[in-house]
Coordinates of C-alpha atoms in Angstrom, one line a residue:
X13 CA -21.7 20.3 -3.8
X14 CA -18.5 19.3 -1.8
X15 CA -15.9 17.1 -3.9
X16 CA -15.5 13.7 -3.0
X17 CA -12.1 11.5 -3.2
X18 CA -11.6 8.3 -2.6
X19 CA -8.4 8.0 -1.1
X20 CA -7.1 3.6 -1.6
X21 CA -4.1 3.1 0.2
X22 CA -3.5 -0.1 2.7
X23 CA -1.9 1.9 5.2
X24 CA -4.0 2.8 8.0
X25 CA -1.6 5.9 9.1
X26 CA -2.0 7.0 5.1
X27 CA -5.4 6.9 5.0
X28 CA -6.6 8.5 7.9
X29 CA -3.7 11.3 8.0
X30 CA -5.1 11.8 4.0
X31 CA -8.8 11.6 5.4
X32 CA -8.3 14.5 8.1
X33 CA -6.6 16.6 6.2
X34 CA -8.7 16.9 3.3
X35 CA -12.5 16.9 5.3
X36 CA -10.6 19.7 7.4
X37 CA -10.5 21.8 3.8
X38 CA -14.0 21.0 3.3
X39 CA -13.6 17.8 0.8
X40 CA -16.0 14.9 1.5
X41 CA -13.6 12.4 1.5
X42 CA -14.5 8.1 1.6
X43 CA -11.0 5.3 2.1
X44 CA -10.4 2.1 0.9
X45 CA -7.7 -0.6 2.2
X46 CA -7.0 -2.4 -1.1
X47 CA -7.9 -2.6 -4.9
X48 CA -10.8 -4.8 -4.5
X49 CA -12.5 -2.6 -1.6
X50 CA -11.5 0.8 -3.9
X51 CA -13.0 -0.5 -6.8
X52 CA -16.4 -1.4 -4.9
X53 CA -16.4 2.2 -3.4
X54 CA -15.2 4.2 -6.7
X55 CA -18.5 2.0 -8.5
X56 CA -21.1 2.7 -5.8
X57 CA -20.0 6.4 -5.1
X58 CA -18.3 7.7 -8.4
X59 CA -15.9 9.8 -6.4
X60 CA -14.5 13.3 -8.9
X61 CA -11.3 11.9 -7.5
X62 CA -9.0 8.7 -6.5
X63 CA -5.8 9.0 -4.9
X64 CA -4.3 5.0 -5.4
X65 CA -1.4 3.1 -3.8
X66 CA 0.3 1.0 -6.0
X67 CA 1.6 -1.8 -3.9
X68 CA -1.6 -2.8 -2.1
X69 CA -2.7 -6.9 -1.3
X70 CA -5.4 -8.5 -2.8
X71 CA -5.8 -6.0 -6.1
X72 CA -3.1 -3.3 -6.7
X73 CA -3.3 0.2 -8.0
X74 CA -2.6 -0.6 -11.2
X75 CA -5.0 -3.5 -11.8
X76 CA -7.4 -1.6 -10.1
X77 CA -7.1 1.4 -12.2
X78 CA -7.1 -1.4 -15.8
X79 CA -10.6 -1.9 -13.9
X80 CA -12.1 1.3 -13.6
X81 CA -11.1 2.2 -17.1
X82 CA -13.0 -0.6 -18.4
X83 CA -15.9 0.4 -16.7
X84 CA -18.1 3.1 -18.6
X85 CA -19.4 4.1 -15.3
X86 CA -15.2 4.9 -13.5
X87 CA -13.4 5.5 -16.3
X88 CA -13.9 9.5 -16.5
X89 CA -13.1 9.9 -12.8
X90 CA -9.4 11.1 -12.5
X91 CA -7.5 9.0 -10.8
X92 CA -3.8 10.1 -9.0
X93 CA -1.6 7.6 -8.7
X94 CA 0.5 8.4 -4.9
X95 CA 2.9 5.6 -4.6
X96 CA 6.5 5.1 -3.8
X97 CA 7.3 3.2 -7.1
X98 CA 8.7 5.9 -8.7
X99 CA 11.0 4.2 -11.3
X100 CA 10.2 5.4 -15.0
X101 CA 8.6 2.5 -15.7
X102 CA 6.3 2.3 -13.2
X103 CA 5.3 5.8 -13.9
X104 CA 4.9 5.6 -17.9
X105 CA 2.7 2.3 -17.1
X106 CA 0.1 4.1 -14.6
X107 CA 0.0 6.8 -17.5
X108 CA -0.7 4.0 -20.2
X109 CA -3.4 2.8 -18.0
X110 CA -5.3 6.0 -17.9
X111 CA -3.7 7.5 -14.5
X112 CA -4.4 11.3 -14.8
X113 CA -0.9 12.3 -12.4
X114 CA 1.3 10.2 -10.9
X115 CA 3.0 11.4 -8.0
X116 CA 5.7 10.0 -5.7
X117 CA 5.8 9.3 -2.1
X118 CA 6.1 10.9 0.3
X119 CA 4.4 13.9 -1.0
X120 CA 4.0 17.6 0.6
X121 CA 0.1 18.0 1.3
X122 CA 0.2 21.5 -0.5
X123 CA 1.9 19.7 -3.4
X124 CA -1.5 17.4 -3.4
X125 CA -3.9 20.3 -2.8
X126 CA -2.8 21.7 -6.0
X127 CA -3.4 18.8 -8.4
X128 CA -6.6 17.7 -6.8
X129 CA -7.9 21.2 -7.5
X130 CA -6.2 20.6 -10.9
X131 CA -8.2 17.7 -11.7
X132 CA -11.3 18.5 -10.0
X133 CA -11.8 22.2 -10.4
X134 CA -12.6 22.6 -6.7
X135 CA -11.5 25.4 -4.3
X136 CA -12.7 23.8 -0.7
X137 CA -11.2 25.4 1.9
X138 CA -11.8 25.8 5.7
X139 CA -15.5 27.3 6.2

């Protein structure tokens, strides 16, 4: 069975660059524009993975994420924070909340290959 990721960003560039890349090394891979359209995926797919933005409209990252973990059904799925807030306290709060890595923007694709096969024990590659 393929690993699925849920990437949540609200930039259109992000997402689909993000979607490409990842179905081209054989990950099944579903996007969301905001908090409120991530957290209505992440509950009706349970995705092994979430990349989440941070500064999003309508929900952010880090009120999604306080959702998910209050939900028995979300809160095991890991969930990698990809943001450009990178200041300490951004990145100790994602980690209070239950963010499994927090990663800074921009970030080298390889980089991200590495911690979603980390977190989701998955080897996909190219068939």
């Amino acid at each position: 069975m393929k690993t699925r990721i849920l990437v949540v960003d609200d930039e259109p560039d992000v997402r689909e660059f993000l979607s490409k890349r990842l179905e081209a090394r054989g990950y099944t891979v579903s996007t969301a524009c905001d908090g409120i359209e991530g957290l209505q995926a992440a509950t009706e797919t349970i995705p092994d993975l979430i990349l989440l933005d941070v500064m999003m409209p309508n929900k952010d990252g880090f009120s999604m994420l306080k959702d998910l973990q209050a939900n028995p059904a979300t809160q095991k799925i890991s969930v990698i924070m990809a943001t450009a807030k990178g200041q300490a306290g951004d990145i100790y709060y994602g980690q209070d909340l239950g963010a499994t890595d927090y990663l800074i923007k921009p970030i080298e694709f390889e980089e991200l290959l590495r911690y979603i096969r980390k977190y989701t024990g998955s080897d996909e590659s190219v068939s």
